[in-house]
PDB file of C-alpha atoms in Angstrom:
ATOM      1  CA  MET W   1       2.020  -5.335 -45.370  1.00  0.00           C
ATOM      2  CA  PHE W   2       3.338  -5.430 -42.146  1.00  0.00           C
ATOM      3  CA  GLY W   3       3.672  -2.675 -39.490  1.00  0.00           C
ATOM      4  CA  PHE W   4       5.940  -1.898 -37.029  1.00  0.00           C
ATOM      5  CA  GLY W   5       5.075  -1.377 -33.405  1.00  0.00           C
ATOM      6  CA  GLN W   6       1.312  -2.145 -33.891  1.00  0.00           C
ATOM      7  CA  GLY W   7       0.145  -3.996 -31.097  1.00  0.00           C
ATOM      8  CA  ARG W   8       2.892  -6.786 -30.787  1.00  0.00           C
ATOM      9  CA  GLY W   9       3.655  -5.546 -27.238  1.00  0.00           C
ATOM     10  CA  GLN W  10       6.000  -2.623 -28.015  1.00  0.00           C
ATOM     11  CA  GLY W  11       5.826  -0.491 -25.314  1.00  0.00           C
ATOM     12  CA  ARG W  12       2.725  -2.208 -23.612  1.00  0.00           C
ATOM     13  CA  GLY W  13       3.778  -3.028 -20.245  1.00  0.00           C
ATOM     14  CA  ARG W  14       5.904  -5.542 -21.557  1.00  0.00           C
ATOM     15  CA  GLY W  15       9.314  -4.876 -19.835  1.00  0.00           C
ATOM     16  CA  TYR W  16       9.514  -1.715 -21.679  1.00  0.00           C
ATOM     17  CA  GLY W  17      10.007   2.034 -20.308  1.00  0.00           C
ATOM     18  CA  GLN W  18      11.859   2.825 -16.862  1.00  0.00           C
ATOM     19  CA  GLY W  19       9.115   1.954 -14.305  1.00  0.00           C
ATOM     20  CA  GLN W  20       8.578   4.234 -11.338  1.00  0.00           C
ATOM     21  CA  GLY W  21      10.667   5.925  -9.447  1.00  0.00           C
ATOM     22  CA  GLY W  22      14.037   4.586 -10.682  1.00  0.00           C
ATOM     23  CA  PRO W  23      16.678   3.212  -8.496  1.00  0.00           C
ATOM     24  CA  ARG W  24      15.461   2.122  -5.182  1.00  0.00           C
ATOM     25  CA  GLN W  25      16.315   4.614  -2.723  1.00  0.00           C
ATOM     26  CA  GLY W  26      17.114   3.672   1.011  1.00  0.00           C
ATOM     27  CA  LEU W  27      14.891   4.723   3.941  1.00  0.00           C
ATOM     28  CA  GLY W  28      16.804   7.986   4.829  1.00  0.00           C
ATOM     29  CA  PRO W  29      19.069   8.712   7.318  1.00  0.00           C
ATOM     30  CA  VAL W  30      19.078   7.165  10.864  1.00  0.00           C
ATOM     31  CA  SER W  31      17.701   9.585  13.458  1.00  0.00           C
ATOM     32  CA  TYR W  32      18.798   7.945  16.322  1.00  0.00           C
ATOM     33  CA  CYS W  33      21.050   4.719  17.550  1.00  0.00           C
ATOM     34  CA  VAL W  34      19.156   2.234  19.804  1.00  0.00           C
ATOM     35  CA  CYS W  35      20.607  -0.346  22.530  1.00  0.00           C
ATOM     36  CA  PRO W  36      19.371  -3.765  21.717  1.00  0.00           C
ATOM     37  CA  ASN W  37      19.922  -4.615  25.437  1.00  0.00           C
ATOM     38  CA  CYS W  38      18.085  -1.929  27.332  1.00  0.00           C
ATOM     39  CA  GLY W  39      16.408   0.131  24.535  1.00  0.00           C
ATOM     40  CA  ALA W  40      18.215   3.549  25.316  1.00  0.00           C
ATOM     41  CA  ARG W  41      18.351   6.017  22.325  1.00  0.00           C
ATOM     42  CA  VAL W  42      20.821   8.272  21.744  1.00  0.00           C
ATOM     43  CA  PRO W  43      20.919  10.927  18.667  1.00  0.00           C
ATOM     44  CA  HIS W  44      22.841   9.839  15.670  1.00  0.00           C
ATOM     45  CA  THR W  45      25.972  11.491  14.603  1.00  0.00           C
ATOM     46  CA  PRO W  46      26.538  11.733  10.851  1.00  0.00           C
ATOM     47  CA  GLY W  47      29.458   9.888   9.449  1.00  0.00           C
ATOM     48  CA  ALA W  48      29.887   7.860  12.465  1.00  0.00           C
ATOM     49  CA  PRO W  49      27.912   4.339  12.264  1.00  0.00           C
ATOM     50  CA  CYS W  50      25.877   3.223  15.239  1.00  0.00           C
ATOM     51  CA  THR W  51      27.743   0.399  16.111  1.00  0.00           C
ATOM     52  CA  SER W  52      30.701   2.519  16.937  1.00  0.00           C
ATOM     53  CA  VAL W  53      28.822   4.051  19.919  1.00  0.00           C
ATOM     54  CA  LYS W  54      28.654   2.596  23.249  1.00  0.00           C
ATOM     55  CA  CYS W  55      25.307   2.626  24.935  1.00  0.00           C
ATOM     56  CA  PRO W  56      25.595   5.469  27.935  1.00  0.00           C
ATOM     57  CA  LYS W  57      23.489   3.005  30.353  1.00  0.00           C
ATOM     58  CA  CYS W  58      24.858  -0.453  29.700  1.00  0.00           C
ATOM     59  CA  GLY W  59      27.932  -0.186  27.443  1.00  0.00           C
ATOM     60  CA  SER W  60      26.550  -2.459  24.640  1.00  0.00           C
ATOM     61  CA  PRO W  61      27.438  -1.596  21.103  1.00  0.00           C
ATOM     62  CA  MET W  62      24.077   0.506  19.884  1.00  0.00           C
ATOM     63  CA  VAL W  63      22.339  -0.423  16.282  1.00  0.00           C
ATOM     64  CA  GLY W  64      20.634   1.882  13.995  1.00  0.00           C
ATOM     65  CA  GLY W  65      17.133   3.166  14.578  1.00  0.00           C
ATOM     66  CA  ARG W  66      14.362   5.443  13.157  1.00  0.00           C
TER      67      ARG W  66
END
């Protein structure tokens, strides 16, 4: 008399399933560091945050770039 999984939203886009691509991924590794003051770019050293690198032109802390 009662059917199970017959139309009541089970598995039809109502929050079931894993979705597309799993957990969100970052944008990938930063390829260079950028100076926010003068715009100079230097290659990023893996394992060292860009904020620990000083700009070779003006001495300001660098930030991550692409």
